XYZ file of C-alpha atoms in Angstrom:
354
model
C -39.761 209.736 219.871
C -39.019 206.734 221.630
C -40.527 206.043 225.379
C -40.039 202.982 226.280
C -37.026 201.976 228.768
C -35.775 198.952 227.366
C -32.435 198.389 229.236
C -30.539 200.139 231.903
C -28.531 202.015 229.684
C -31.867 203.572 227.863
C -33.130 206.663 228.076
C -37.580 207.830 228.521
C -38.178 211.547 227.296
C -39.857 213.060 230.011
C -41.561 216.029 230.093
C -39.186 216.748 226.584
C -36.413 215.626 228.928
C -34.016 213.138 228.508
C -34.265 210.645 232.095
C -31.528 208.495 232.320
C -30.960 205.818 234.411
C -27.206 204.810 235.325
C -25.149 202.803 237.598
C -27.591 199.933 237.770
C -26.296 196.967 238.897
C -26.505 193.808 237.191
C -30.032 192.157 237.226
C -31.617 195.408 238.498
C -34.000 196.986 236.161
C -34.413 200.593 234.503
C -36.198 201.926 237.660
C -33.406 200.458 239.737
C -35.393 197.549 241.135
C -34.143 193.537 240.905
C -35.674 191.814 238.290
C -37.084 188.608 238.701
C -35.066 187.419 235.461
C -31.584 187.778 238.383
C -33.107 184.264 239.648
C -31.896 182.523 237.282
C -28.222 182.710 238.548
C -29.713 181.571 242.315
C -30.884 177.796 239.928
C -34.187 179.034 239.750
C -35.549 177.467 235.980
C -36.251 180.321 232.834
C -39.839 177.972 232.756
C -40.766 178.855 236.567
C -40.197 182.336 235.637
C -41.970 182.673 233.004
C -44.687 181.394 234.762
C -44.498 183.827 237.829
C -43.777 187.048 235.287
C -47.547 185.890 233.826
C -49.245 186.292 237.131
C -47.683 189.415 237.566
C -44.675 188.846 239.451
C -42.034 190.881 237.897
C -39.038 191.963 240.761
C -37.899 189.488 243.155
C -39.511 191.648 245.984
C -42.715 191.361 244.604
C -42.262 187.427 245.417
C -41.241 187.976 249.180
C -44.399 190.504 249.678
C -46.624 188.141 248.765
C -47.974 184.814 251.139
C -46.646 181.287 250.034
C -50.663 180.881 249.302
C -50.173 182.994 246.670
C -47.201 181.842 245.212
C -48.917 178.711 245.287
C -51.832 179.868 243.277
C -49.435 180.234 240.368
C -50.289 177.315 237.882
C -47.650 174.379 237.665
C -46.297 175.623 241.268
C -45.883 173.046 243.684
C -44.773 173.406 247.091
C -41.030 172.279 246.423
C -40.745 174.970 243.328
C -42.363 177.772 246.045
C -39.873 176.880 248.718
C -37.015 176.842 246.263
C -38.187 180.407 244.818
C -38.732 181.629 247.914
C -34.669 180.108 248.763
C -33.343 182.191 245.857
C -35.026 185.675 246.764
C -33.539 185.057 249.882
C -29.986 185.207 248.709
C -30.625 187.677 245.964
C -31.891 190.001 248.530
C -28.762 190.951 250.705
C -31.203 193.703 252.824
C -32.961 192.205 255.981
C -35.714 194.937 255.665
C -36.428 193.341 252.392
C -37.195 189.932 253.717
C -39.312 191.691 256.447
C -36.048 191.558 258.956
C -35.084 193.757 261.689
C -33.036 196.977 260.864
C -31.945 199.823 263.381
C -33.700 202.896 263.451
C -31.362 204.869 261.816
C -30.868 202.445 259.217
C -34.201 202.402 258.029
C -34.259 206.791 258.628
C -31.573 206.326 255.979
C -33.432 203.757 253.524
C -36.297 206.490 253.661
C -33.812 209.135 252.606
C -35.229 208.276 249.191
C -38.498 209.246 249.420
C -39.590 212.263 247.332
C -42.180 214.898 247.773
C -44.202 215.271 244.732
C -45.435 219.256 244.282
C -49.516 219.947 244.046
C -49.055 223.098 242.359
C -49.575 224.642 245.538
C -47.366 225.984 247.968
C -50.131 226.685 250.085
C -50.932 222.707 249.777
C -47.302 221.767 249.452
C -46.772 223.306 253.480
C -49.292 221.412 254.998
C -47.891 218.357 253.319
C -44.445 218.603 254.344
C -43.187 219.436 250.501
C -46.053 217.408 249.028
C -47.499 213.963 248.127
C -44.525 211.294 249.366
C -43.938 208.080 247.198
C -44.110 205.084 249.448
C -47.487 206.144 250.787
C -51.210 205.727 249.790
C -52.615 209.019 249.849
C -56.817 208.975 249.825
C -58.456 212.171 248.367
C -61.817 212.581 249.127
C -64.970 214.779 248.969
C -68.122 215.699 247.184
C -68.255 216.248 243.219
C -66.815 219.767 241.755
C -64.782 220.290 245.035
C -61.521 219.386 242.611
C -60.079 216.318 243.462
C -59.863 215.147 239.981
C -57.717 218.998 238.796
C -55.421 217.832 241.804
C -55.054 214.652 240.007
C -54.244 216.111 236.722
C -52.217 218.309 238.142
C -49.850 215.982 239.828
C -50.051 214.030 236.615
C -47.816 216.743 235.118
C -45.669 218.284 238.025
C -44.372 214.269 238.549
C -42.572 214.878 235.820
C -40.420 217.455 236.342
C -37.203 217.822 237.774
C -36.937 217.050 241.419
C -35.410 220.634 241.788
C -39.147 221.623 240.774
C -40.646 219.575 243.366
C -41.456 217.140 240.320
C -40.066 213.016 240.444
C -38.592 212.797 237.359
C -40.533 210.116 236.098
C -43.612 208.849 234.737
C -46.992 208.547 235.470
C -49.836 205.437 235.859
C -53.587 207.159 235.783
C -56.242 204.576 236.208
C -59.776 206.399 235.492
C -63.161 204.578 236.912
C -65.325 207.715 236.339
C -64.657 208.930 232.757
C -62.971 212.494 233.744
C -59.268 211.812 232.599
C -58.977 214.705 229.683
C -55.894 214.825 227.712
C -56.800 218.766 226.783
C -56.379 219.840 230.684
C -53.086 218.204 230.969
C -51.595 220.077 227.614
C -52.665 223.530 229.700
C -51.311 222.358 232.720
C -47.890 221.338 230.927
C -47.986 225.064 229.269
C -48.051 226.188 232.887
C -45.002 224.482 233.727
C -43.393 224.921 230.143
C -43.107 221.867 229.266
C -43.635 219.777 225.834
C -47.478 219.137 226.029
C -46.884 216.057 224.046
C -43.996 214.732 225.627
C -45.942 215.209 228.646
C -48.815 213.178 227.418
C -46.319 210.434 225.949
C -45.557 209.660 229.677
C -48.875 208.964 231.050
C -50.035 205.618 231.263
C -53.860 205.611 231.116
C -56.260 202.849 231.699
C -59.955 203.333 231.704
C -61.874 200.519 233.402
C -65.457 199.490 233.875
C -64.895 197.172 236.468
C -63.603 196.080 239.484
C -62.040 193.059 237.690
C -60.614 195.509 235.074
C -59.399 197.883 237.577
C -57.189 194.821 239.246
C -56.050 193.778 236.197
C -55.283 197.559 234.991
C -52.872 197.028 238.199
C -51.412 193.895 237.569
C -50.677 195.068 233.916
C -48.907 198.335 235.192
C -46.853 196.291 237.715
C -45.016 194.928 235.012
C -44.510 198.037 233.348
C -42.839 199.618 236.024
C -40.303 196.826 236.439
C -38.516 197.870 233.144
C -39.851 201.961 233.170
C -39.768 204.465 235.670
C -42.688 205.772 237.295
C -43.569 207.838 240.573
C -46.676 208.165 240.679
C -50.287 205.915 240.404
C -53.421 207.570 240.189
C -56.807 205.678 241.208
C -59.642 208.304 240.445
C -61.517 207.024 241.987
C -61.269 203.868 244.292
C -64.763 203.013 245.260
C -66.454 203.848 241.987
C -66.840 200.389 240.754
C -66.918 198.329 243.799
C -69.947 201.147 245.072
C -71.579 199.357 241.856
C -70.325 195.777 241.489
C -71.317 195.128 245.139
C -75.174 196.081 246.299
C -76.784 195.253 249.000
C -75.161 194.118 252.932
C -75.430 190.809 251.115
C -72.408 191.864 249.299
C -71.098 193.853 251.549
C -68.191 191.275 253.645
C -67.166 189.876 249.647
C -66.896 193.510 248.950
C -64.706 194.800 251.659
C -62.507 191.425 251.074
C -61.405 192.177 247.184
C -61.249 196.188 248.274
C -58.645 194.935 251.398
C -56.445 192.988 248.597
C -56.445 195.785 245.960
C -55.361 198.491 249.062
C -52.772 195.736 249.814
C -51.178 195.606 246.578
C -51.630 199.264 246.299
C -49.380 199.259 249.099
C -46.464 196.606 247.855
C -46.262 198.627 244.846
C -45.370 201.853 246.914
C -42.937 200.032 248.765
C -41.786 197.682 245.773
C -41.028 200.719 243.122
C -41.212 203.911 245.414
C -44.445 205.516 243.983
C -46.190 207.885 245.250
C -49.971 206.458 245.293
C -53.002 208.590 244.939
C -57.011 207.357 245.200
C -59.764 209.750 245.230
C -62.516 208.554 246.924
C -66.411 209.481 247.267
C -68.490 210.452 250.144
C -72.166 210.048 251.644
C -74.146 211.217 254.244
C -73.635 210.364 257.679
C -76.867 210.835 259.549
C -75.022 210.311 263.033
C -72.815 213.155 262.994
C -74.014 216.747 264.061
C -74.792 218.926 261.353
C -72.254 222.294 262.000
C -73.355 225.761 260.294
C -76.119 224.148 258.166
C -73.761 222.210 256.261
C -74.897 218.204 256.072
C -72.262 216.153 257.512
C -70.294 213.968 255.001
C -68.016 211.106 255.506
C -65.709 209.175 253.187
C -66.847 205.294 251.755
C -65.113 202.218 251.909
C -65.302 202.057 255.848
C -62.536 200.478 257.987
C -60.675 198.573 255.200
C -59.934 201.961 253.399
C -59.398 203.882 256.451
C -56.466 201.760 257.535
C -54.979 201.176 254.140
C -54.403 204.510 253.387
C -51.285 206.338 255.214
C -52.482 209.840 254.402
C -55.839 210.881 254.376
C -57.197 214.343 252.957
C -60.269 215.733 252.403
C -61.115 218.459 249.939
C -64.424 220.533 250.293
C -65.642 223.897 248.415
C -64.328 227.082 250.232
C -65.795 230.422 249.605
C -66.216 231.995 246.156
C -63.254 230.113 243.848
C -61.713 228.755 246.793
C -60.919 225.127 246.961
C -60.149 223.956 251.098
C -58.313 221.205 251.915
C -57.728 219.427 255.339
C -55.005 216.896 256.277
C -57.353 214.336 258.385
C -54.681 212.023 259.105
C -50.925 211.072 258.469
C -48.172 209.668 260.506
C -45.997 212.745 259.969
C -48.441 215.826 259.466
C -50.263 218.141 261.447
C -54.353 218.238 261.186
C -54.244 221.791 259.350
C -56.354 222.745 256.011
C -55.307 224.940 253.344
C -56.733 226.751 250.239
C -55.872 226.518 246.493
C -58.157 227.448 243.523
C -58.287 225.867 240.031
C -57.048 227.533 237.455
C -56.487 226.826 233.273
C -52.765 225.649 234.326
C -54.025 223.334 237.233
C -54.052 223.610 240.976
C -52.671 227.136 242.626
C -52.282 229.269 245.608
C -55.473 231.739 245.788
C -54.402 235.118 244.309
């Protein structure tokens, strides 16, 4: 069975499945974005792209998101080749909001009309999300260990790929694991849930188990380029923090720490925009002594401090309920209310308690 996307007229099995992508214009790719390869018609040389595809730049937007600095970085780039890249994106892209121009309100309401909500496996959850977890956003999961943030994951994992009349996206799915916890066997059950083809299913996750925090970026760079030519909805970090907790001790470390975690959040975020994902990072907590302890219960609060805080668009937090119960609380987002709700793990994923 055959799952790449190789051209526009291609077709990915997904979740046993047949997507297809039509009515792509010329230059755009198999997830409907502009390739970088359209530059060529704008004069811009098959060498200079070549060069800017290796350091990861694979859609013209990616080169308009990113600071001439960067460009710049690019080996054999000069400031004349930059400025003449730069000079081509500009006319491939006929959008202002593209370039970072001004659009009306109701414009951009209508450029937003393609956002999807991705289902938990909750409807419980799904409510207090607004249908679920939106592409174009970073959504941060976090709380202590066994309070399921990692069963959401898997969950969503699966349920991306169905139907969008399933609350699903259609599409495939980028998992990067720093812990370890990624388990093939828990998405086949969670696919029998949903009646899907557990292998089909699997044959549409992307996985990538790092180490690092160098691994983890690269892990990103590496996926970038596969969703220029495949589509995907949905990236999975689980979990953020884990190896910059590790790489970086000390205060020492601390400032150099918070810098690389501020650029990975900020490509995070271009992708969202770039490919409309949906992105998901679970996070850790520790104890915060300066917070008043309520009902005996040691007050927690999520790492990675202001830079995560502010890169993420939705934050959640997920704590252990009573008995099975699984609680969790929308703690900020530009479009939802601050209201919890419960779910339980089961064998077929996350659902509503019975």
């Amino acid at each position: 069975q055959n799952n790449s996307v190789d051209d526009e007229n291609a077709a990915a099995p997904v979740g046993g499945m047949e997507l297809t992508t039509n009515g792509a214009e010329e230059g755009a790719t198999a997830s409907g974005v502009m390739s970088i390869d359209s530059l060529q018609s704008f004069g811009v040389s098959a060498t200079d792209l070549k060069k800017a595809k290796e350091a990861g730049f694979n859609t013209v937007r990616s080169l308009v998101m990113h600071s001439k600095s960067n460009l710049l970085d690019v080996r054999g780039f000069s400031d004349a080749k930059v400025d003449k890249l730069l000079e081509a994106c500009k006319k491939a892209l006929s959008n202002p909001s593209e370039l970072g121009g001004f659009v009306t309100a109701a414009t951009f309401r209508e450029m937003r009309k393609d956002v999807v909500r991705i289902t938990t496996g909750s409807k419980a959850v799904d409510e207090v999300l607004a249908g679920g977890i939106q592409t174009r956003s970073i959504t941060e999961i976090h709380g202590e260990w066994r309070c399921g943030k990692t069963q959401l994951c898997h969950t969503l994992a699966v349920s991306t790929q169905l139907p969008f009349q399933m609350g699903g996206g259609y599409a495939k799915v980028a998992y990067i694991d720093t812990e370890g916890t990624f388990r093939s066997e828990r998405v086949l059950e969670i696919a029998e849930r949903y009646g899907m083809d557990g292998e089909a299913v699997l044959e549409n996750i992307m996985i990538a188990r790092t180490f690092t925090h160098e691994q983890m970026e690269d892990a990103l760079l590496a996926i970038a380029g596969k969703m220029a030519e495949e589509p995907f909805k949905l990236l999975i970090v689980d979990s953020v923090m884990a190896h910059y907790r590790v790489d970086f001790t000390g205060r020492g470390e601390l400032s150099g720490r918070q810098q690389r975690l501020g650029q990975f959040m900020s490509k995070l975020s271009k992708l969202a925009d770039e490919f409309n994902l949906a992105i998901v990072c679970t996070n850790q907590v520790q104890s915060d002594p300066g917070a008043m302890a309520f009902a005996g219960v040691e007050p927690k609060k999520p790492i990675g401090g202001h830079v995560l805080a502010h890169a993420s668009t939705i934050r959640l937090c997920v704590r252990k309920g009573r008995a099975e119960a699984r609680v969790l609380k929308v703690m900020q987002g530009p479009d939802l209310k601050e209201q919890d709700a419960e779910f339980m793990i089961s064998n077929g994923g996350v659902v509503d308690i019975e």
